[in-house]
Short mmCIF file of C-alpha atoms in Angstrom, two decimals:
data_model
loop_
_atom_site.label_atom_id
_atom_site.label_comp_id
_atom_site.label_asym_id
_atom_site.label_seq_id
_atom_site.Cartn_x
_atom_site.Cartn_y
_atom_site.Cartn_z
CA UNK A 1 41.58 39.86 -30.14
CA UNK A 2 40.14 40.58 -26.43
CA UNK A 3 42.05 38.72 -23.52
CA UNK A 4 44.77 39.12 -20.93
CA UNK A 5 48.01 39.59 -21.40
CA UNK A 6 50.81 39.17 -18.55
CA UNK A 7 54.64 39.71 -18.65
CA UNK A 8 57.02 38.92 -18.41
CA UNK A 9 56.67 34.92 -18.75
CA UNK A 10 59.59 34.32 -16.34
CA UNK A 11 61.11 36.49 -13.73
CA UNK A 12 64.02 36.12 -11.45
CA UNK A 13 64.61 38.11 -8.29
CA UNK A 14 67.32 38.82 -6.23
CA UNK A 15 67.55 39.12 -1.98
CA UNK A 16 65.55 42.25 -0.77
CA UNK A 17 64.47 43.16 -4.25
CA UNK A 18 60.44 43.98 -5.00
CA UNK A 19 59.33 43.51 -8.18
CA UNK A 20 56.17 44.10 -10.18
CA UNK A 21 54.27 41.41 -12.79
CA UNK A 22 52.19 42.96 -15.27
CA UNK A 23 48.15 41.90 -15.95
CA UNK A 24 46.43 43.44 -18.69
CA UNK A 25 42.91 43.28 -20.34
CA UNK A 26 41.27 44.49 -22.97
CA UNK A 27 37.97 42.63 -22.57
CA UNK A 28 36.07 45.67 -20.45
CA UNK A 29 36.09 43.62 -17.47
CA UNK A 30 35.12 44.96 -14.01
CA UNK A 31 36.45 42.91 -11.84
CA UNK A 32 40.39 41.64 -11.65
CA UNK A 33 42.26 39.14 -9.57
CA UNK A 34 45.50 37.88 -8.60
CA UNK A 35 46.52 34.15 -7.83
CA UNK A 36 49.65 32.25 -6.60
CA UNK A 37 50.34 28.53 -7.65
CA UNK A 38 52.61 26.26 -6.07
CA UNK A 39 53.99 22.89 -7.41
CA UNK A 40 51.57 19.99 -7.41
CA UNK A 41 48.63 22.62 -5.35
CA UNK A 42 45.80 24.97 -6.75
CA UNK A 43 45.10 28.37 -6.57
CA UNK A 44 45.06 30.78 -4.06
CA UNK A 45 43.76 34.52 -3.96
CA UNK A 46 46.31 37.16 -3.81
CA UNK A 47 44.34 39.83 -4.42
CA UNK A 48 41.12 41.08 -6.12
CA UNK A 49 39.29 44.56 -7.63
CA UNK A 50 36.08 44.55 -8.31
CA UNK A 51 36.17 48.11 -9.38
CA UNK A 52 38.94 50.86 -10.26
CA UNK A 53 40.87 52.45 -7.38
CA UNK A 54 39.20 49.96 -4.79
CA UNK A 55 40.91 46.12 -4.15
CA UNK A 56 40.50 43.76 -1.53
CA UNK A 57 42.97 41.15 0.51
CA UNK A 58 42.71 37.33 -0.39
CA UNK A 59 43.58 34.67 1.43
CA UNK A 60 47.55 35.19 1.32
CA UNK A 61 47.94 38.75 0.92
CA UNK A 62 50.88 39.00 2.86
CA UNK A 63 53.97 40.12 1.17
CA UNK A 64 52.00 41.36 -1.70
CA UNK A 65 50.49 44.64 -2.42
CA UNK A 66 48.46 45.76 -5.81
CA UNK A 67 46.85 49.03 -7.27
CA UNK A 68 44.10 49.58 -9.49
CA UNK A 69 44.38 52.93 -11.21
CA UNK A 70 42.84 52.26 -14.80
CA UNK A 71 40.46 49.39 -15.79
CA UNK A 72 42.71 47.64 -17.97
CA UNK A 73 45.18 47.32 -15.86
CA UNK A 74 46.04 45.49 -12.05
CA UNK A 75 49.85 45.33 -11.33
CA UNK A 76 51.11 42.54 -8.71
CA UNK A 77 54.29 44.34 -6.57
CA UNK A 78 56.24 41.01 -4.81
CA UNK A 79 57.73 42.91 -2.15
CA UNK A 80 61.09 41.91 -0.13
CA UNK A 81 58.70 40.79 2.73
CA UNK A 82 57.18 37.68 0.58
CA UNK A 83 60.22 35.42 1.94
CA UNK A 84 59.13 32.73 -0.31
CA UNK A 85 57.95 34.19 -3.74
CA UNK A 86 58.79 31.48 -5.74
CA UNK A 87 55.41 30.36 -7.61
CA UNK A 88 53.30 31.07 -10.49
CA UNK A 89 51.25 33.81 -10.76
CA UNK A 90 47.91 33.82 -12.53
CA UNK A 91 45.73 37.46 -13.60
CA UNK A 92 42.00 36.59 -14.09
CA UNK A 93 39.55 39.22 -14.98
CA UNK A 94 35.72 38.64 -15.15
CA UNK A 95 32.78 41.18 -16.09
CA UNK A 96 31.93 41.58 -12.58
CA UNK A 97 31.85 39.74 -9.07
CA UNK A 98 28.40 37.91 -9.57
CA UNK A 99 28.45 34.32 -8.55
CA UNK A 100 28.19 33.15 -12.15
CA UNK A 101 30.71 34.92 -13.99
CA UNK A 102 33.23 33.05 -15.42
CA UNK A 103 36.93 34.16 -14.21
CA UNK A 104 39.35 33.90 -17.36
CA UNK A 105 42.85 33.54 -17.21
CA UNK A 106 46.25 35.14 -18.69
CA UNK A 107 49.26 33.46 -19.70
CA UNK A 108 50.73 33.62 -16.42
CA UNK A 109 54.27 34.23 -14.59
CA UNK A 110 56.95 32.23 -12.93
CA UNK A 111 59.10 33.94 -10.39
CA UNK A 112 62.26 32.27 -9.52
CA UNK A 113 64.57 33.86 -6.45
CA UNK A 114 67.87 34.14 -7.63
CA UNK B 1 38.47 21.49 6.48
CA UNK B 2 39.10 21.81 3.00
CA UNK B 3 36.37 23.27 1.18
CA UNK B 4 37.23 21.81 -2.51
CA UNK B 5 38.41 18.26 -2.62
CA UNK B 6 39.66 16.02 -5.47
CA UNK B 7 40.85 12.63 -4.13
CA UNK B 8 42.15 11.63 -7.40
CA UNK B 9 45.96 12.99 -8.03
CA UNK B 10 46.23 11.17 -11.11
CA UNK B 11 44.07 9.09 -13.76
CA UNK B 12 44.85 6.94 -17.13
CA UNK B 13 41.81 7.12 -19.92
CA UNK B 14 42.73 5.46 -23.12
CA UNK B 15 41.83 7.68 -26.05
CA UNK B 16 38.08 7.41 -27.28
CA UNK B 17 36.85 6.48 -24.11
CA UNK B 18 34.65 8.17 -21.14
CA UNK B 19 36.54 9.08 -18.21
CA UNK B 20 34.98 10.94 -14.70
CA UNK B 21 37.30 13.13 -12.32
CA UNK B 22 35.97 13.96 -8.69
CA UNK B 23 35.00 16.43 -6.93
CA UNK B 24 33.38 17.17 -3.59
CA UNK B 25 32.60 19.98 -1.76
CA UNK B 26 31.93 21.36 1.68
CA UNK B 27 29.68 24.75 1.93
CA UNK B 28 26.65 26.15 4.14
CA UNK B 29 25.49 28.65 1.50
CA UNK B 30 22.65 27.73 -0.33
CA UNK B 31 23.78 29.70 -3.35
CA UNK B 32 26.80 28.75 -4.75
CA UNK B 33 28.71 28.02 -8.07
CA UNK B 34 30.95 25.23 -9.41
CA UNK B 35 33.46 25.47 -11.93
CA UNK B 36 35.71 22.98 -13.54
CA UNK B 37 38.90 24.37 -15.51
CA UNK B 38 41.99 23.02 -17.69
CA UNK B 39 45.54 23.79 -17.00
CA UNK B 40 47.64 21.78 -19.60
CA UNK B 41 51.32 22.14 -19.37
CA UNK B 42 51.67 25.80 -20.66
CA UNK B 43 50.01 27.00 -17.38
CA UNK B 44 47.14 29.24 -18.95
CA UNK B 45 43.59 28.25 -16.78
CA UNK B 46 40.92 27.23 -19.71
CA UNK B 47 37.59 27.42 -18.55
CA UNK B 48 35.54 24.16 -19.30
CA UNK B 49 32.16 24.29 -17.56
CA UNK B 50 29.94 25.97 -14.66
CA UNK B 51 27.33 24.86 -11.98
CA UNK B 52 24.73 26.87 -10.35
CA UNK B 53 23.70 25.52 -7.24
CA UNK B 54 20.35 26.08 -7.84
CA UNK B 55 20.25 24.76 -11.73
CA UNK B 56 17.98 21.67 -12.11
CA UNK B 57 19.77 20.08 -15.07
CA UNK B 58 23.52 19.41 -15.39
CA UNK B 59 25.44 21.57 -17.05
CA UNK B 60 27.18 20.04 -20.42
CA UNK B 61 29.72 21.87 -22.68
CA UNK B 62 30.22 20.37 -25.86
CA UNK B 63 32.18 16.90 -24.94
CA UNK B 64 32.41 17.95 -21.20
CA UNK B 65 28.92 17.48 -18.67
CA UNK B 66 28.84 18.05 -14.93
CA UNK B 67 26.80 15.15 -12.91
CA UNK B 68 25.58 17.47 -10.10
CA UNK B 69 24.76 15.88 -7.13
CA UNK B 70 23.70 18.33 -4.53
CA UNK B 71 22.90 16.07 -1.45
CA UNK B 72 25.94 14.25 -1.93
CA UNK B 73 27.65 17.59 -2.55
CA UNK B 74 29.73 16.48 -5.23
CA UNK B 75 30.45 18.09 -8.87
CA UNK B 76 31.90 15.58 -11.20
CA UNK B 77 33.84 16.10 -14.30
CA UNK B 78 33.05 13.61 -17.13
CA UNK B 79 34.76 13.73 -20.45
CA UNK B 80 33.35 11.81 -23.14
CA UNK B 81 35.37 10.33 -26.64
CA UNK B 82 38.85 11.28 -24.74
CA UNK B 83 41.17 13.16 -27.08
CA UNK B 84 45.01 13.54 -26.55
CA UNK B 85 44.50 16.99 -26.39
CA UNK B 86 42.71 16.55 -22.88
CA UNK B 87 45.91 15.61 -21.12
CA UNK B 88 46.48 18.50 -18.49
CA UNK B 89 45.72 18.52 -15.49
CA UNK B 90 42.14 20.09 -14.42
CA UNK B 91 40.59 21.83 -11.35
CA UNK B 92 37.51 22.40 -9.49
CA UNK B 93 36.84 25.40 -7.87
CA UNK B 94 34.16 27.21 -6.28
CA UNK B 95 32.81 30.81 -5.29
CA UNK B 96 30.19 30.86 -2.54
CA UNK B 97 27.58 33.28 -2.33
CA UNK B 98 27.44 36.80 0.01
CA UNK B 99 26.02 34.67 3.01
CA UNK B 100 29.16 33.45 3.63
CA UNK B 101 31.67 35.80 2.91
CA UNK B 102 32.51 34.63 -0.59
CA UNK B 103 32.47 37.68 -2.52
CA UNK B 104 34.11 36.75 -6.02
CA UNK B 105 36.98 34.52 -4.55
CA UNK B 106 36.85 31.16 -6.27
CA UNK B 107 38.43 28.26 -4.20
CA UNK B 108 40.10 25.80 -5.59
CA UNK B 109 40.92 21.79 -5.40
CA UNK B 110 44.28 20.01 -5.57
CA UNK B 111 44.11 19.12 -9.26
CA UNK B 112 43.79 15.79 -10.78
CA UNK B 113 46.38 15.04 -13.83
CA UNK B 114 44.99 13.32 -16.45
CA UNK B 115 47.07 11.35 -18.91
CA UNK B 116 45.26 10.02 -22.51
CA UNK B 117 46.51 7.17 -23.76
CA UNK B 118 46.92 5.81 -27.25
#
């Protein structure tokens, strides 16, 4: 089955501590993206790739950084300087950055700051 | 100014019945796409239904249509023969063209939570 996969479902981080969530596709998409959801608001862009080894700033890239290295694949790094990480994190992936392609979504991630 | 809007935090539809969530919109590009989507309470986004700015007919998806109107610049969600399934809350969001600096981010409303009812 083709979709996008992101782990882990929950993550918990500590003072001063990066950590990476995972976004994985298998559906040959071109493009990739990362959003942040807070309680009760929509979506806004993290990051996105519209192409391997090549990714562009969003709206609140701050705190965040990302690489692109294979297709498949677009890893989300929380760094210590994101002072207020707690959210949920959505991957999307769509065939390519024309303005009618559909974005679909993983599963998602919650970060909590322990 | 915000450039999705949904005035309509929360709505009641009892089950069989027709309901309509809002949506509004504020752009200067002349090419532009609409997009309504599903969140229900696991979190995944579900994609329900898209707009082209310059499509002449509404856009309909199965129990889901889009009444387009693009003076008014609204996009409305209606749901027809409400399920209990449908209660989640749902989104509108919206990529602009090149003109104005879209490039593939979509932008997205508030949310509206919709609760069916027995």
């Amino acid at each position: 089955d083709g979709g996008i996969t992101q782990s882990p479902k929950y993550l918990f981080r500590k003072e001063g501590q990066n950590v990476t969530l995972s976004c994985e596709q298998n559906l040959n998409h071109d493009a990739m993206y990362w959003y942040r959801q807070d309680p009760g608001q929509g979506l806004r862009l993290i990051y996105y790739s519209q192409i391997v080894n090549d990714f562009q700033k969003g709206d609140i890239a701050e705190g965040y950084s990302v690489s692109r290295e294979k297709k498949e694949s677009f890893p989300l790094t929380v760094t210590s300087a994101q002072k207020n990480p707690t959210a949920f994190y959505l991957c999307a992936s769509s065939i390519s950055g024309g303005l009618r392609e559909t974005q679909y979504f993983g599963p998602g991630t919650r970060l909590l700051v322990l | 100014a915000q450039k999705i809007t949904q005035t309509q935090p929360g709505m009641f539809v009892q089950e069989k019945e027709a309901v309509t969530l809002d949506c509004t919109y504020d752009t200067s590009d002349q090419s532009y796409g609409l997009f309504w989507y599903k969140q229900p309470s696991s979190g995944e986004m579900i994609f329900l239904i898209y707009q082209g700015s310059y499509d002449e007919q509404n856009a309909t998806e199965g129990r889901y249509s889009l009444n387009f109107q693009k003076a008014r610049k609204s996009a409305n969600l209606v749901i027809s023969a409400s399920q209990l399934g449908d209660s989640a809350m749902y989104f509108c969001a919206m990529r602009e063209g090149r003109l104005t600096g879209g490039g593939n981010k979509l932008t997205f409303g508030t949310g509206t939570q919709l609760k069916v009812e027995l």
